[in-house]
Coordinates of C-alpha atoms in Angstrom, one line a residue:
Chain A
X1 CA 31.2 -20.9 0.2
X2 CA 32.2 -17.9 2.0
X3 CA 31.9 -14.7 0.3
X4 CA 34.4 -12.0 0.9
X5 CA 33.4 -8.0 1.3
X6 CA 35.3 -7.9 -2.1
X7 CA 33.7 -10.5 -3.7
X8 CA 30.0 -9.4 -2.4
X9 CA 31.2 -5.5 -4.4
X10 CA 32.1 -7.3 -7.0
X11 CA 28.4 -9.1 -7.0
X12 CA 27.0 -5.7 -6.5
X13 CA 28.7 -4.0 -9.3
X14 CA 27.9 -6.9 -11.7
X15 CA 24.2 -6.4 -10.8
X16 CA 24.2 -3.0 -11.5
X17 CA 23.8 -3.8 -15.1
X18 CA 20.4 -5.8 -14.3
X19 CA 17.9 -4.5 -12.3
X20 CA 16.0 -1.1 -13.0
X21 CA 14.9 -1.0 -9.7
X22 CA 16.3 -0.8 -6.0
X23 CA 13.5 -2.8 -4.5
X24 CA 14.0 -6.1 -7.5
X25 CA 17.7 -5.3 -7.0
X26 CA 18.1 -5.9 -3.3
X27 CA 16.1 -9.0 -3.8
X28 CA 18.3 -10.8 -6.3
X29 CA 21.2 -9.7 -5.1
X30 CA 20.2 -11.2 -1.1
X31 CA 19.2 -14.6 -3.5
X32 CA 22.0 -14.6 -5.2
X33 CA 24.6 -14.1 -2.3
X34 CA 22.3 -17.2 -0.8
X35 CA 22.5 -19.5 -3.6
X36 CA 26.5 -18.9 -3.7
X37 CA 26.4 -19.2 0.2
X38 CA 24.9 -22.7 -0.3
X39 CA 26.9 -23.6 -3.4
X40 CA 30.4 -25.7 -2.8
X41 CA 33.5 -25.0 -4.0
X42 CA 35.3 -22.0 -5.0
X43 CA 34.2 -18.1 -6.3
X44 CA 33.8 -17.1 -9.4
X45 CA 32.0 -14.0 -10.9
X46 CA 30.6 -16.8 -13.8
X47 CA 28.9 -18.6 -11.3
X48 CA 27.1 -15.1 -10.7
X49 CA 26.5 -15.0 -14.6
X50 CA 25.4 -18.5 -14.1
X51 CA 22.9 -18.5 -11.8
X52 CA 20.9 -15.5 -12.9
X53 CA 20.9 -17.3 -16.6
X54 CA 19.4 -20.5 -14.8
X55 CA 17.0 -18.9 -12.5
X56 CA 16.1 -15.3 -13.2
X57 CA 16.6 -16.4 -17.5
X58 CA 18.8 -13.1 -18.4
X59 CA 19.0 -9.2 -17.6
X60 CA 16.6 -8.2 -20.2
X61 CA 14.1 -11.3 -18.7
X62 CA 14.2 -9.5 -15.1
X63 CA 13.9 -6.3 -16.8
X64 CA 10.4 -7.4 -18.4
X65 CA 9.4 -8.8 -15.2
X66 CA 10.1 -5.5 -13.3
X67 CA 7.6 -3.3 -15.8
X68 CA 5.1 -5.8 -15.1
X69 CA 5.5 -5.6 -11.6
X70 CA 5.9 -1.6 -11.7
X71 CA 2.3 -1.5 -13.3
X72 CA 0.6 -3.5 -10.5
X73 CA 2.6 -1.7 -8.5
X74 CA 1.2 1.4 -9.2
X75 CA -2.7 -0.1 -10.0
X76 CA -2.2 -1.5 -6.4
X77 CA -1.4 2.1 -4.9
X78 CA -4.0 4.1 -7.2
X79 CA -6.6 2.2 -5.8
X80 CA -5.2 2.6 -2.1
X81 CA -5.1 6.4 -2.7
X82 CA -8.9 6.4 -3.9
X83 CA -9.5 4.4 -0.7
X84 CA -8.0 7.0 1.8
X85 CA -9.9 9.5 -0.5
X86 CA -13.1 8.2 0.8
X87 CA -11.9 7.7 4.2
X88 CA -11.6 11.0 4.9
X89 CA -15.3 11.0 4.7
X90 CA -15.7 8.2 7.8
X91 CA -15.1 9.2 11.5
X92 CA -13.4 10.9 12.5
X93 CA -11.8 12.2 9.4
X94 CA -15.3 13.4 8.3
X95 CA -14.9 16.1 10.9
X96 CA -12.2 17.8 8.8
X97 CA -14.4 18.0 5.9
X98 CA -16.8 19.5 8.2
X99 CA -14.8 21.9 9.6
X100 CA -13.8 23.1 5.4
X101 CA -17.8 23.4 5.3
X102 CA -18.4 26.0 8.0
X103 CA -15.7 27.4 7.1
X104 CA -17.5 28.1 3.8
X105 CA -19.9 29.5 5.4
X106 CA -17.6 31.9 7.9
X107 CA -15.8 33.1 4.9
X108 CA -18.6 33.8 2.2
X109 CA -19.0 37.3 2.8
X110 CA -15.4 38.7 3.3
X111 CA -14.4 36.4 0.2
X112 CA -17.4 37.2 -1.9
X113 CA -17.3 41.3 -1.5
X114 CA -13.0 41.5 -0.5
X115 CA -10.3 40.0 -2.8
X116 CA -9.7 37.1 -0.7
X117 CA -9.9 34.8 -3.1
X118 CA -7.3 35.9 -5.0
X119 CA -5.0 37.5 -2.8
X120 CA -5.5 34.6 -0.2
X121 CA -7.6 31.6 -1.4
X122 CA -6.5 30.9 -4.6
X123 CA -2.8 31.0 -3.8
X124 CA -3.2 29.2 -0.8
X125 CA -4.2 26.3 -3.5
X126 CA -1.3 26.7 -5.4
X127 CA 1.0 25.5 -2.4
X128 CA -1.6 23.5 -0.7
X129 CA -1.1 21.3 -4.2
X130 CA 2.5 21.6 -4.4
X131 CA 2.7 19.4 -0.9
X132 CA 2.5 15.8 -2.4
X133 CA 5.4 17.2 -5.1
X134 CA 7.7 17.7 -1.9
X135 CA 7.1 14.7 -0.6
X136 CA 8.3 13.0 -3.7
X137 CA 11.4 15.4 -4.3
X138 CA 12.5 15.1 -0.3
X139 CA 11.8 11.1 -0.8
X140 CA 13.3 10.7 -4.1
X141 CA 16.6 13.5 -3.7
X142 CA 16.9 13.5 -0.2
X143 CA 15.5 10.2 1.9
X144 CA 16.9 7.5 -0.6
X145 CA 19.5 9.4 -2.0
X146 CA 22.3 7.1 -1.4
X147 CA 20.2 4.1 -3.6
X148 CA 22.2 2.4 -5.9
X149 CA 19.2 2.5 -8.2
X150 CA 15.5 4.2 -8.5
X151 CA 13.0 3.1 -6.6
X152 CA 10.0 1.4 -8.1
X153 CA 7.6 3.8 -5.9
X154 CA 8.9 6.8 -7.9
X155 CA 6.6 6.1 -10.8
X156 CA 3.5 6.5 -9.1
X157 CA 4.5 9.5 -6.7
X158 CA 5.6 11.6 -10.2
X159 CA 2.5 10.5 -11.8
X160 CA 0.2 11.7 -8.8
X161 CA 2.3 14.8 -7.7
X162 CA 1.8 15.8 -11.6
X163 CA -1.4 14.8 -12.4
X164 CA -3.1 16.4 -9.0
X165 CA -1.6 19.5 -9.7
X166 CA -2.2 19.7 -13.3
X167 CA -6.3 19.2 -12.3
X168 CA -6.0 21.1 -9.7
X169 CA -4.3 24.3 -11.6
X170 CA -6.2 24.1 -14.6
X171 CA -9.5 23.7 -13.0
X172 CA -8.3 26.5 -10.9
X173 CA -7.3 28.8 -14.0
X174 CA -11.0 28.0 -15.7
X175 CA -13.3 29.0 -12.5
X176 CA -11.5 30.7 -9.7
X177 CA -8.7 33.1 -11.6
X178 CA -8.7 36.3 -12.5
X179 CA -7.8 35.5 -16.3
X180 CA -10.6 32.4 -16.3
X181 CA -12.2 32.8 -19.5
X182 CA -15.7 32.4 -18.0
X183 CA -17.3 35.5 -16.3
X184 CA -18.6 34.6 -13.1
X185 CA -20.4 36.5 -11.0
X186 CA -18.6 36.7 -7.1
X187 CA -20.8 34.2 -5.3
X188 CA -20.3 31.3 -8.0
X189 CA -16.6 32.3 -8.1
X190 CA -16.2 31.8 -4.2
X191 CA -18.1 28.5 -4.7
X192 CA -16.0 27.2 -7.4
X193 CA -12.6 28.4 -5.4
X194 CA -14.5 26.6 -2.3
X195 CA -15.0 23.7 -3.8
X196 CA -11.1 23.3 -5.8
X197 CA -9.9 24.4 -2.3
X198 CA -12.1 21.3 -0.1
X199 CA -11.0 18.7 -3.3
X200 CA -7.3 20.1 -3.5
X201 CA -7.8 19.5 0.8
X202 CA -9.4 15.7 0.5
X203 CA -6.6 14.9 -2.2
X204 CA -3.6 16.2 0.0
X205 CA -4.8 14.8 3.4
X206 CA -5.0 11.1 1.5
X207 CA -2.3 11.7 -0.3
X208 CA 0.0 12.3 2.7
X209 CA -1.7 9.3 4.8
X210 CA -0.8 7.0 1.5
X211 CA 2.3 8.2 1.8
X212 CA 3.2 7.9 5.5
X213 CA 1.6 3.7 5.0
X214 CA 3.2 3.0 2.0
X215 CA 5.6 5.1 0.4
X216 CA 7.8 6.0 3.5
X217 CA 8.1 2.2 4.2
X218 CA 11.3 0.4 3.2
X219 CA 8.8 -2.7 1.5
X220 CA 6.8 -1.8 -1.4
Chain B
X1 CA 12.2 -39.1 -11.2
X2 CA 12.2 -35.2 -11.4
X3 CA 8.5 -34.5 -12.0
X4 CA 7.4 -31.9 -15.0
X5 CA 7.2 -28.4 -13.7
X6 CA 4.6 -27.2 -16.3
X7 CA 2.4 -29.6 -14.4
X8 CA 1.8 -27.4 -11.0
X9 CA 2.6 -24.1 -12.7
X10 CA -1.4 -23.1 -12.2
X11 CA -1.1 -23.7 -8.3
X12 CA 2.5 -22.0 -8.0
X13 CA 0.1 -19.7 -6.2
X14 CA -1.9 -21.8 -3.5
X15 CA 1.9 -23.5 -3.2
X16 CA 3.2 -19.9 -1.7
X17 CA 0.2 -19.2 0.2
X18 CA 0.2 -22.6 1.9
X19 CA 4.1 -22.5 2.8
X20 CA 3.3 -18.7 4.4
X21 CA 0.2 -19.6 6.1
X22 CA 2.7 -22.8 8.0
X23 CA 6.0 -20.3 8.2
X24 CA 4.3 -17.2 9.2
X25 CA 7.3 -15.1 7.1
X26 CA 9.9 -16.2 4.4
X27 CA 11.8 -14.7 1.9
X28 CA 12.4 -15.3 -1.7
X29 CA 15.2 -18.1 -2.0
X30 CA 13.9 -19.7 1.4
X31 CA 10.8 -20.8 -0.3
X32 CA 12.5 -22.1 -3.0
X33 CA 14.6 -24.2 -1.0
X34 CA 11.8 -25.2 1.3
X35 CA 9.4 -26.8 -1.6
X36 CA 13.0 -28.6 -3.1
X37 CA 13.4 -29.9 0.8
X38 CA 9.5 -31.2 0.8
X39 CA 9.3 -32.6 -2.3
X40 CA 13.0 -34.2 -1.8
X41 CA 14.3 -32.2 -4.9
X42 CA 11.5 -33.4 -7.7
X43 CA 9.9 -30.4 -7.6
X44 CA 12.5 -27.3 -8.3
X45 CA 10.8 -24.0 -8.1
X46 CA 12.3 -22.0 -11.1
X47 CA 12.9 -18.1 -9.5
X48 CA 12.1 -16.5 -12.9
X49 CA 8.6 -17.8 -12.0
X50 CA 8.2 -17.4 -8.3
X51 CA 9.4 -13.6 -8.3
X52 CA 6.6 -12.6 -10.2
X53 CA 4.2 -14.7 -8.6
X54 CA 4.9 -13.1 -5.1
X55 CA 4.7 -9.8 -6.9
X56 CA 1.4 -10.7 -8.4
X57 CA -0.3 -11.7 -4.6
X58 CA 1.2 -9.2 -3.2
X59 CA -0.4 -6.8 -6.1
X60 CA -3.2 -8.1 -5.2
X61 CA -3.1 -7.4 -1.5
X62 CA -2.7 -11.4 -0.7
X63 CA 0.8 -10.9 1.1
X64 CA 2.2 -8.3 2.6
X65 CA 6.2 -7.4 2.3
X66 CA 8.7 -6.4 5.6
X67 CA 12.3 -5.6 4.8
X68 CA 14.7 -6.7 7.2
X69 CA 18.6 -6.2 7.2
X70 CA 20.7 -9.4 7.3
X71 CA 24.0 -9.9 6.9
X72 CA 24.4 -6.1 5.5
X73 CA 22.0 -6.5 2.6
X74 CA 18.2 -6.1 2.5
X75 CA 16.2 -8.7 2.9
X76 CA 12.5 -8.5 1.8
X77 CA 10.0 -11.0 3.9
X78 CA 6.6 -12.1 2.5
X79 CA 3.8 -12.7 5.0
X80 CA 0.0 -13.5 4.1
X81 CA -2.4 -10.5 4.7
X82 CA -5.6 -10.5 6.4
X83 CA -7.4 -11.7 2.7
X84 CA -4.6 -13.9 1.7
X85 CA -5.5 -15.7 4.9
X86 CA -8.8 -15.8 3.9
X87 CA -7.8 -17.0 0.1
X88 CA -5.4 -19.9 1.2
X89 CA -8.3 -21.8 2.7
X90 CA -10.5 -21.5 -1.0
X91 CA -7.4 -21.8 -2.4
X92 CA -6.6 -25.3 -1.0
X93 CA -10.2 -26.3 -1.3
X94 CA -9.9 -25.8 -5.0
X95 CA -6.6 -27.5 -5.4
X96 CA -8.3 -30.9 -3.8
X97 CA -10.9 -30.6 -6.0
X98 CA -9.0 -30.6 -8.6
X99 CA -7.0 -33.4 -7.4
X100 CA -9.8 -35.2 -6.6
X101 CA -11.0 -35.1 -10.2
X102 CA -7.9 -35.6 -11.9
X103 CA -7.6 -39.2 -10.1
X104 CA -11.3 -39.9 -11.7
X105 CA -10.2 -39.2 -14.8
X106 CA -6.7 -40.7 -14.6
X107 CA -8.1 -43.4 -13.1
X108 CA -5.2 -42.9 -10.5
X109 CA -5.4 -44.4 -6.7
X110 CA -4.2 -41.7 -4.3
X111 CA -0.5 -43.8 -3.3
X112 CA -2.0 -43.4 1.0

């Protein structure tokens, strides 16, 4: 049969009450249009009802499958943001981790007897770690704002963008700030601000490549 | 005679990665339709089952996913990745084993 724009809405709108997900969505919606396409006879919204009873078992059925899916999902994409972690230790990303070495080394004494660290280090951490939250509001708000539904992807972006900071922050507020409850002499402070400001720098770079392979994609 | 589908539920997988290694791409329903034109309609590949299995390889990093717009709706492709085509060749290899010992102990003559 030949669907009309009206009937396809109506397909649409009828789905809406499936799916959790725009990614599962769009894929049984494009099956179910091409079941109907290849069925005889005339429309009918049943036949919708029908089809996703036969082959997809019922709404709450698809909803099961989609958590599933959602947690390989995002064990599938934890384990490719661990693996540009490490690559930005290979050539010729090692270089920028070089380059946050001797930098270590150029700023030890202005950071060690100035206030650097807190007037410029440690705040230049705070919004070095913010970065992978606006990459998930702009994606999320802005990029894909006119999806019906969520995106599967979201999970993990919120998890990471929270989770990075969080670390980040509190390990942060322990060592490197002026309220940590440890009393550290200036050198180890500069070498604990060094060292949240070169992981806070490996986890943003990876973060952003993971991003720009996967995320920004329109497949999962 | 329609044959049981619980009896080639354990290689719904090497199924998938043998269609994609011979059609390079395919989508969802399209593989559906291709193993009911092979098999001449006795086999029916049930969706509720093939979803997740595609979902599962490509988890795994066994396919990969495009997303093309036909018709204006979105239409999600599966290909095989580097390892999947690795894993279709061991894949097949297991299934004739298995094949091959199930005639021994069915006592069954292969029908060629």
């Amino acid at each position: 049969m030949k669907l009309t724009e009206a009937q396809l809405k109506e397909i649409r709108n009828y789905l809406l009450a499936g799916p959790r997900y725009q990614e599962t969505y769009n894929e049984i919606y494009d099956h179910i249009v091409n079941t109907l396409e290849d069925t005889e006879g005339e429309y009918d919204i049943d036949l919708v009802a029908q089809i996703i009873e036969e082959d997809f078992c019922s709404f709450p059925e698809i909803v099961l499958q989609e958590e599933i899916y959602k947690k390989q999902i995002n064990k599938k994409y934890a384990s490719q943001l661990w693996q540009e972690a490490l690559n930005t230790f290979k050539f010729p990303e090692v270089f920028n981790n070089l380059l946050l070495v001797l930098m270590y080394g150029l700023l030890y004494r202005p950071a060690v007897h100035g206030d650097m660290i807190s007037k410029i280090m440690y705040p230049s951490i705070w919004i070095l770690s913010s970065t992978p939250a606006l990459f998930y509001l702009g994606k999320r708000y802005f990029i894909d704002r006119n999806f019906l539904k969520t995106s599967i992807k979201y999970d993990f972006l919120h998890k990471t963008w929270i989770l990075g900071l969080l670390q980040i922050q509190l390990f942060g507020y322990l060592f490197v700030s002026k309220h940590s409850p440890f009393n550290l002499s200036p050198e180890s402070r500069y070498q604990f601000v060094f060292l949240v400001y070169f992981l806070t720098s490996i986890y943003v770079r990876a973060f952003i490549k993971f991003y720009n392979k996967k995320i920004s994609v329109l497949a999962v | 005679m329609a044959v049981n589908n619980e009896l080639f539920k354990g290689t719904l997988q090497t199924i998938i990665l043998n269609l994609l290694a011979e059609h390079h791409r395919m989508y969802g329903y399209e593989i559906t339709q291709k193993v009911k034109a092979i098999t001449q309609g006795e086999l029916l590949l049930k969706e509720g089952a093939l979803y997740p299995a595609l979902h599962k390889l490509e988890a795994e990093g066994l396919l990969e996913t495009s997303t093309e717009v036909v018709d204006n709706r979105l239409r999600k492709y599966y290909s095989l990745s580097q390892e999947g085509e690795k894993e279709v060749v061991n894949k097949l290899q297991e299934a004739r084993d298995f094949i091959q010992n199930l005639q021994l102990l069915l006592n069954l003559k292969p029908s060629f």
